[in-house]
Short mmCIF file of C-alpha atoms and ligand atoms in Angstrom, two decimals:
data_model
loop_
_atom_site.label_atom_id
_atom_site.label_comp_id
_atom_site.label_asym_id
_atom_site.label_seq_id
_atom_site.Cartn_x
_atom_site.Cartn_y
_atom_site.Cartn_z
CA MET A 1 0.00 0.00 -0.01
CA SER A 2 1.50 3.36 -0.95
CA VAL A 3 1.45 6.13 1.66
CA ASN A 4 1.11 9.71 0.41
CA ILE A 5 3.89 11.65 2.13
CA GLY A 6 6.36 14.33 1.03
CA ILE A 7 9.92 15.21 1.98
CA ASP A 8 8.78 17.33 4.93
CA ASP A 9 6.96 14.40 6.44
CA LEU A 10 10.27 12.51 6.67
CA PRO A 11 12.63 12.92 9.61
CA ILE A 12 15.24 14.82 7.52
CA ARG A 13 17.80 17.23 9.03
CA ASP A 14 16.15 20.54 10.03
CA GLU A 15 18.46 22.69 7.86
CA LEU A 16 17.30 20.79 4.75
CA ARG A 17 13.58 21.49 5.29
CA GLY A 18 11.98 23.60 2.61
CA LYS A 19 15.17 23.75 0.52
CA SER A 20 15.42 22.95 -3.23
CA PRO A 21 18.05 20.70 -4.84
CA TYR A 22 20.47 21.98 -7.51
CA GLY A 23 18.50 21.98 -10.74
CA ALA A 24 19.64 23.67 -13.94
CA PRO A 25 16.72 22.95 -16.37
CA GLN A 26 17.50 20.02 -18.71
CA LEU A 27 15.04 20.91 -21.48
CA ASP A 28 14.87 19.30 -24.91
CA VAL A 29 15.45 22.33 -27.14
CA PRO A 30 17.49 22.70 -30.34
CA VAL A 31 20.24 24.90 -28.83
CA ARG A 32 21.33 24.37 -25.20
CA LEU A 33 23.66 27.05 -23.94
CA ASN A 34 22.79 26.94 -20.25
CA THR A 35 25.22 24.73 -18.30
CA ASN A 36 28.70 25.81 -19.49
CA GLU A 37 29.38 22.47 -21.15
CA ASN A 38 31.80 22.15 -24.03
CA PRO A 39 29.70 21.83 -27.21
CA TYR A 40 32.21 19.65 -29.01
CA PRO A 41 31.83 15.87 -28.67
CA LEU A 42 35.09 14.01 -27.98
CA PRO A 43 37.03 13.35 -31.21
CA GLU A 44 36.70 9.86 -32.70
CA PRO A 45 40.35 8.76 -32.06
CA LEU A 46 39.84 9.63 -28.36
CA VAL A 47 36.54 7.69 -28.30
CA GLU A 48 38.48 4.67 -29.68
CA ARG A 49 41.24 5.12 -27.08
CA ILE A 50 38.66 5.28 -24.28
CA ALA A 51 37.11 2.04 -25.54
CA GLU A 52 40.52 0.37 -25.53
CA ARG A 53 41.45 1.60 -22.03
CA VAL A 54 38.02 0.67 -20.62
CA ARG A 55 38.23 -2.78 -22.25
CA GLU A 56 41.56 -3.28 -20.50
CA ALA A 57 40.11 -2.08 -17.19
CA ALA A 58 37.10 -4.38 -17.61
CA ARG A 59 39.37 -7.41 -17.36
CA THR A 60 40.06 -6.64 -13.71
CA LEU A 61 36.71 -5.23 -12.65
CA ASN A 62 36.38 -8.11 -10.18
CA ARG A 63 38.98 -6.20 -8.16
CA TYR A 64 38.60 -2.80 -6.47
CA PRO A 65 40.33 0.05 -8.37
CA ASP A 66 43.56 1.73 -7.32
CA ARG A 67 42.26 3.50 -4.20
CA ASP A 68 44.88 6.24 -4.52
CA ALA A 69 44.52 6.68 -8.32
CA VAL A 70 48.29 7.07 -8.55
CA GLU A 71 48.66 6.79 -12.34
CA LEU A 72 45.87 9.30 -12.94
CA ARG A 73 47.19 11.76 -10.33
CA THR A 74 50.65 11.53 -11.89
CA GLU A 75 49.25 12.38 -15.36
CA LEU A 76 47.14 15.23 -13.93
CA ALA A 77 50.23 16.59 -12.20
CA ALA A 78 52.13 16.40 -15.51
CA TYR A 79 49.30 18.27 -17.25
CA LEU A 80 49.33 21.02 -14.61
CA THR A 81 53.11 21.31 -14.74
CA ARG A 82 53.13 21.52 -18.54
CA THR A 83 50.34 24.06 -18.83
CA THR A 84 51.18 26.35 -15.92
CA GLY A 85 54.99 26.06 -15.77
CA HIS A 86 54.68 25.38 -12.06
CA GLN A 87 56.20 22.05 -10.92
CA VAL A 88 53.47 19.84 -9.45
CA GLY A 89 53.99 16.22 -8.34
CA THR A 90 51.68 13.27 -7.75
CA ALA A 91 51.67 14.01 -3.97
CA ASN A 92 50.24 17.49 -4.67
CA VAL A 93 47.23 16.23 -6.61
CA TRP A 94 43.99 14.53 -5.57
CA ALA A 95 41.14 13.43 -7.83
CA ALA A 96 37.42 12.71 -7.30
CA ASN A 97 34.13 12.36 -9.12
CA GLY A 98 33.85 15.94 -10.43
CA SER A 99 35.18 19.03 -8.71
CA ASN A 100 31.90 19.03 -6.81
CA GLU A 101 33.12 15.92 -4.96
CA VAL A 102 36.55 17.55 -4.42
CA ILE A 103 34.75 20.49 -2.83
CA GLN A 104 32.58 18.20 -0.74
CA GLN A 105 35.63 16.33 0.54
CA LEU A 106 37.35 19.62 1.40
CA LEU A 107 34.31 20.83 3.32
CA GLN A 108 33.93 17.45 5.09
CA THR A 109 37.58 17.72 6.12
CA PHE A 110 37.99 21.37 6.96
CA ALA A 111 34.46 22.53 7.78
CA GLY A 112 31.24 20.71 8.79
CA PRO A 113 28.88 21.23 11.78
CA GLY A 114 29.84 24.21 13.93
CA ARG A 115 32.15 25.60 11.24
CA LEU A 116 31.70 28.25 8.52
CA ALA A 117 32.52 28.76 4.84
CA ILE A 118 32.32 32.01 2.88
CA GLY A 119 31.93 32.75 -0.83
CA PHE A 120 31.61 36.05 -2.66
CA GLU A 121 28.28 36.14 -4.45
CA PRO A 122 26.96 35.88 -7.07
CA SER A 123 29.18 32.84 -7.54
CA TYR A 124 28.90 29.11 -8.08
CA SER A 125 25.79 28.16 -6.16
CA MET A 126 27.07 24.64 -5.36
CA HIS A 127 29.67 26.04 -2.92
CA GLY A 128 26.82 27.10 -0.65
CA LEU A 129 24.75 24.01 -1.34
CA ILE A 130 27.61 21.62 -0.62
CA ALA A 131 28.32 23.61 2.54
CA ARG A 132 24.73 23.05 3.60
CA GLY A 133 24.92 19.35 2.74
CA THR A 134 28.00 18.95 4.95
CA GLY A 135 26.38 20.85 7.85
CA THR A 136 28.67 23.87 7.31
CA GLY A 137 27.32 27.37 7.95
CA TRP A 138 27.37 29.62 4.87
CA ILE A 139 28.31 33.29 4.67
CA SER A 140 27.48 35.21 1.51
CA GLY A 141 30.29 37.74 1.04
CA PRO A 142 30.00 40.90 -1.11
CA ARG A 143 31.17 41.88 -4.62
CA ASN A 144 31.62 45.22 -6.41
CA ASP A 145 28.98 46.42 -8.92
CA ASP A 146 31.24 45.19 -11.77
CA PHE A 147 31.29 41.76 -10.08
CA THR A 148 34.95 41.90 -9.10
CA ILE A 149 35.78 41.09 -5.49
CA ASP A 150 35.73 44.13 -3.20
CA VAL A 151 39.01 43.38 -1.34
CA ALA A 152 38.37 45.69 1.60
CA ALA A 153 34.83 44.38 2.12
CA ALA A 154 35.93 40.75 1.60
CA THR A 155 38.82 40.95 4.05
CA ALA A 156 36.52 42.70 6.58
CA ALA A 157 33.96 39.87 6.19
CA ILE A 158 36.72 37.30 6.75
CA ALA A 159 37.92 39.11 9.85
CA ALA A 160 34.40 39.42 11.20
CA HIS A 161 33.16 35.85 10.57
CA ARG A 162 36.44 33.96 10.86
CA PRO A 163 35.33 31.29 8.36
CA ASP A 164 37.05 27.90 8.21
CA VAL A 165 36.94 27.75 4.41
CA VAL A 166 37.09 30.64 1.92
CA PHE A 167 35.94 30.11 -1.68
CA ILE A 168 37.39 32.21 -4.49
CA THR A 169 36.17 31.31 -7.97
CA SER A 170 38.36 32.43 -10.84
CA PRO A 171 37.09 32.83 -13.48
CA ASN A 172 33.86 33.29 -11.56
CA ASN A 173 30.60 31.59 -12.47
CA PRO A 174 28.09 33.09 -13.46
CA THR A 175 29.82 36.42 -14.05
CA GLY A 176 32.93 35.29 -15.98
CA THR A 177 35.22 37.66 -14.06
CA ALA A 178 38.77 36.55 -13.23
CA VAL A 179 40.40 37.30 -9.89
CA GLU A 180 43.81 39.00 -9.63
CA ALA A 181 46.60 37.17 -7.86
CA GLU A 182 46.95 40.15 -5.45
CA THR A 183 43.29 39.72 -4.41
CA VAL A 184 43.85 36.03 -3.66
CA LEU A 185 46.94 36.90 -1.63
CA ALA A 186 45.11 39.58 0.34
CA LEU A 187 42.23 37.21 1.14
CA TYR A 188 44.69 34.44 2.04
CA GLU A 189 46.52 36.74 4.45
CA ALA A 190 43.22 37.85 5.99
CA ALA A 191 42.06 34.22 6.33
CA GLN A 192 45.34 33.17 8.01
CA ALA A 193 45.20 36.13 10.39
CA ALA A 194 41.56 35.38 11.29
CA LYS A 195 41.71 31.65 11.93
CA PRO A 196 43.79 30.27 10.00
CA SER A 197 41.47 28.81 7.37
CA LEU A 198 41.60 26.90 4.10
CA VAL A 199 41.36 29.03 0.94
CA VAL A 200 39.97 27.21 -2.10
CA VAL A 201 40.53 28.77 -5.52
CA ASP A 202 38.01 27.15 -7.89
CA GLU A 203 39.55 27.23 -11.35
CA ALA A 204 36.91 25.16 -13.17
CA TYR A 205 37.12 27.51 -16.20
CA VAL A 206 40.75 28.63 -16.10
CA GLU A 207 41.76 27.08 -19.44
CA PHE A 208 39.43 29.66 -21.11
CA SER A 209 41.03 32.58 -19.33
CA HIS A 210 43.09 35.45 -20.83
CA ARG A 211 45.23 35.25 -17.65
CA PRO A 212 47.53 32.60 -16.26
CA SER A 213 46.38 30.08 -13.64
CA LEU A 214 46.73 30.99 -9.95
CA LEU A 215 48.24 27.55 -9.30
CA SER A 216 51.74 28.78 -8.53
CA LEU A 217 50.35 30.53 -5.42
CA ILE A 218 50.15 27.15 -3.64
CA GLU A 219 53.96 27.35 -3.29
CA GLY A 220 54.75 28.09 0.36
CA ARG A 221 51.02 28.39 1.19
CA PRO A 222 49.91 25.12 2.73
CA HIS A 223 46.34 26.38 3.31
CA LEU A 224 45.75 27.27 -0.38
CA VAL A 225 44.02 24.75 -2.65
CA VAL A 226 43.33 25.04 -6.38
CA SER A 227 40.44 22.94 -7.67
CA ARG A 228 40.06 21.97 -11.32
CA THR A 229 37.79 19.84 -13.54
CA MET A 230 37.78 17.89 -16.79
CA SER A 231 34.13 18.89 -17.29
CA LYS A 232 34.78 22.07 -19.22
CA ALA A 233 38.07 22.44 -21.19
CA PHE A 234 38.40 18.65 -21.64
CA GLY A 235 34.79 18.43 -22.87
CA ALA A 236 34.15 15.59 -20.49
CA ALA A 237 31.32 16.69 -18.20
CA GLY A 238 29.81 13.20 -18.43
CA LEU A 239 33.03 11.62 -17.16
CA ARG A 240 32.79 13.26 -13.67
CA LEU A 241 36.43 13.93 -12.97
CA GLY A 242 37.64 16.82 -10.81
CA TYR A 243 40.95 17.29 -9.07
CA LEU A 244 42.85 19.57 -6.75
CA ALA A 245 46.42 20.74 -6.37
CA ALA A 246 47.78 21.69 -2.95
CA HIS A 247 50.41 20.90 -0.33
CA PRO A 248 50.72 17.07 0.10
CA ALA A 249 49.38 17.42 3.68
CA VAL A 250 46.02 18.62 2.25
CA VAL A 251 45.94 15.56 0.00
CA ASP A 252 46.63 13.38 3.05
CA ALA A 253 43.88 15.18 5.00
CA VAL A 254 41.10 14.53 2.48
CA GLN A 255 41.90 10.81 2.67
CA LEU A 256 40.25 10.98 6.12
CA VAL A 257 36.81 11.50 4.55
CA ARG A 258 36.97 10.02 1.02
CA LEU A 259 35.01 6.85 0.52
CA PRO A 260 37.21 3.83 -0.13
CA TYR A 261 37.64 3.23 -3.87
CA HIS A 262 35.58 6.34 -4.68
CA LEU A 263 37.01 6.69 -8.19
CA SER A 264 35.98 3.69 -10.34
CA ALA A 265 38.46 1.85 -12.53
CA VAL A 266 36.31 2.90 -15.57
CA THR A 267 36.53 6.55 -14.58
CA GLN A 268 40.32 6.34 -14.06
CA ALA A 269 40.81 4.59 -17.41
CA THR A 270 38.63 7.12 -19.26
CA ALA A 271 40.33 10.13 -17.71
CA LEU A 272 43.77 8.72 -18.56
CA ALA A 273 42.70 8.27 -22.18
CA ALA A 274 41.43 11.90 -22.29
CA LEU A 275 44.74 13.15 -20.89
CA GLU A 276 46.59 11.44 -23.79
CA HIS A 277 44.58 13.76 -26.14
CA THR A 278 45.14 16.98 -24.23
CA ASP A 279 46.53 18.90 -27.23
CA THR A 280 43.50 18.20 -29.44
CA LEU A 281 41.12 19.09 -26.64
CA LEU A 282 42.91 22.32 -25.86
CA GLY A 283 42.60 23.15 -29.57
CA TYR A 284 38.81 23.21 -29.13
CA VAL A 285 39.32 25.55 -26.16
CA GLU A 286 41.00 28.06 -28.48
CA GLN A 287 37.98 27.93 -30.82
CA LEU A 288 35.65 28.45 -27.88
CA LYS A 289 37.66 31.45 -26.64
CA THR A 290 37.27 33.03 -30.08
CA GLU A 291 33.54 32.35 -29.99
CA ARG A 292 33.29 33.73 -26.43
CA ASP A 293 34.99 36.93 -27.58
CA ARG A 294 32.63 37.13 -30.57
CA LEU A 295 29.60 36.83 -28.29
CA VAL A 296 30.96 39.67 -26.11
CA THR A 297 31.55 41.93 -29.15
CA GLU A 298 28.21 41.18 -30.83
CA LEU A 299 26.18 41.55 -27.66
CA ARG A 300 27.81 44.89 -26.95
CA ALA A 301 27.16 45.98 -30.52
CA LEU A 302 23.50 45.18 -29.94
CA GLY A 303 23.53 47.51 -26.95
CA TYR A 304 23.69 44.94 -24.15
CA GLU A 305 25.89 45.42 -21.10
CA VAL A 306 28.36 42.51 -20.96
CA THR A 307 30.56 41.54 -18.01
CA GLU A 308 34.26 40.96 -18.85
CA SER A 309 34.56 37.21 -19.39
CA ASP A 310 37.54 34.90 -18.86
CA ALA A 311 35.32 31.81 -19.06
CA ASN A 312 33.43 29.84 -21.72
CA PHE A 313 30.27 31.85 -21.04
CA VAL A 314 29.13 35.44 -21.05
CA GLN A 315 26.92 37.36 -18.61
CA PHE A 316 24.73 39.93 -20.32
CA GLY A 317 21.99 42.42 -19.37
CA ARG A 318 21.07 44.71 -17.89
CA PHE A 319 17.35 44.01 -17.78
CA THR A 320 15.54 46.38 -15.48
CA GLY A 321 12.34 45.80 -13.60
CA GLU A 322 10.98 42.95 -11.49
CA GLY A 323 11.30 39.64 -13.37
CA ALA A 324 12.66 41.35 -16.51
CA ALA A 325 15.61 38.99 -16.93
CA HIS A 326 13.40 35.94 -16.61
CA ALA A 327 10.96 37.35 -19.21
CA VAL A 328 13.87 37.74 -21.66
CA TRP A 329 15.08 34.19 -20.79
CA ARG A 330 11.59 32.88 -21.71
CA LYS A 331 11.54 34.81 -25.03
CA ILE A 332 14.93 33.45 -26.00
CA LEU A 333 13.69 29.97 -25.10
CA ASP A 334 10.63 30.48 -27.28
CA ARG A 335 13.11 30.88 -30.18
CA GLY A 336 14.62 27.49 -29.39
CA VAL A 337 17.68 28.65 -27.39
CA LEU A 338 18.14 27.75 -23.74
CA VAL A 339 20.32 30.19 -21.77
CA ARG A 340 20.61 30.47 -17.98
CA ASP A 341 18.80 32.63 -15.53
CA ASN A 342 20.94 32.25 -12.43
CA GLY A 343 18.75 34.58 -10.43
CA VAL A 344 21.22 37.44 -10.62
CA PRO A 345 18.84 40.38 -10.85
CA GLY A 346 19.02 42.01 -14.30
CA TRP A 347 21.39 39.51 -15.88
CA LEU A 348 21.39 36.28 -17.92
CA ARG A 349 24.27 33.93 -18.85
CA VAL A 350 24.94 32.29 -22.20
CA THR A 351 27.51 29.51 -22.68
CA ALA A 352 29.73 29.76 -25.78
CA GLY A 353 28.61 26.94 -28.12
CA THR A 354 29.58 26.07 -31.69
CA PRO A 355 29.57 28.95 -34.22
CA ARG A 356 26.16 27.72 -35.47
CA GLU A 357 24.69 27.58 -31.97
CA ASN A 358 26.02 31.06 -31.16
CA ASP A 359 24.53 32.37 -34.42
CA ALA A 360 21.16 30.94 -33.36
CA PHE A 361 21.46 32.69 -29.99
CA LEU A 362 22.52 35.99 -31.57
CA ASP A 363 19.65 35.80 -34.07
CA ALA A 364 17.26 35.29 -31.15
CA VAL A 365 18.49 38.32 -29.18
CA ARG A 366 18.68 40.42 -32.37
CA ALA A 367 14.98 39.60 -33.02
CA LEU A 368 14.17 40.59 -29.43
CA LYS A 369 15.87 43.93 -29.85
CA LYS A 370 13.91 44.55 -33.06
CA GLU A 371 10.67 43.72 -31.25
CA GLN A 372 11.49 46.35 -28.65
CA THR A 373 12.10 49.16 -31.17
C1 PLP B 24 32.85 27.24 -10.70
C2 PLP B 24 32.52 25.81 -10.84
N1 PLP B 24 33.16 24.92 -10.09
C3 PLP B 24 32.90 23.61 -10.18
C4 PLP B 24 31.96 23.11 -11.08
C5 PLP B 24 31.63 21.68 -11.03
O1 PLP B 24 32.30 20.98 -11.95
P1 PLP B 24 32.33 19.38 -11.99
O2 PLP B 24 31.58 18.99 -13.21
O3 PLP B 24 33.78 19.09 -12.04
O4 PLP B 24 31.72 18.86 -10.71
C6 PLP B 24 31.27 23.99 -11.86
C7 PLP B 24 30.26 23.50 -12.84
O5 PLP B 24 29.53 24.18 -13.48
C8 PLP B 24 31.54 25.38 -11.76
O6 PLP B 24 30.88 26.29 -12.48
#
């Protein structure tokens, strides 16, 4: 017999009552530019290589995978060293199922019940949601009107709240803004003086940036962590592979909370195959950067305000009036293009797609402009 009850009738944790799960709409429309995915499918030679590697892994699936993912961490370290010029070793790198899991493990290790994390919003909403899921208190820190971090206000918030974990997202999602190294250093100093706390620089989109990675800042700063993902530049969002670089002691610390054998043999094999094709995949990144810059130029030419973008997406507006951004989102959707309304008042976000997808988006907003005149 089925009993008609809802979530709130269950004995869930009090802080989860009345809350909504993460939920970017997954709608079946011709052009989907709403979740910052890479629009290019993996190239065929890589698909073949994945099949080979996974076939090999399948032969020993009766055994648990390498719990420490040593081969994968070594290749990720080599990738970071090669692309940033900063020497990183296997002991500096940790990998998990998406950078979301990396962030969860960091919060489970360094925050949790009775502790606090801070982020500077608008930013990646999952930082706050994962904080909640791990029982960590969440502080929403401020930003300037141009969406850069207000250093004075941010350091004051850190001094006042003394958080255990500080999130800095560069380039930031949903705004696209990159963070200067001096800003990270100022916030790091403030965080060390206040607690000391762990500073997490989320570089999910850094391969698309005009500026170099902030990775070298981990040198001599054992409380600084850089998190990365293969979901964006590597075009492998479906793989679920994220990683971090930090002092080896941080890598040792997250072992205290990671589930045994958290990274399947199939995931490790697939990620290793993708890393063999880094050069091809980074070639797509260059095309996407060109398309991102074209979106910025064309949107500005149409009279939209556009936030400086170092990512594979662009924030545009400004739509004034209650619900105005959402009304524009709906009109763009009516023309078969799904963009993202992140709830930032007056702004929408569009992911750079293929040239054809971007043309479809630009045609849609052009038609809207015409309607208005
Ligand atoms: C800033 C930021 N960090 C992390 C992630 C999560 O990436 P992953 O797919 O590796 O979990 C995203 C995804 O959109 C993101 O925007």
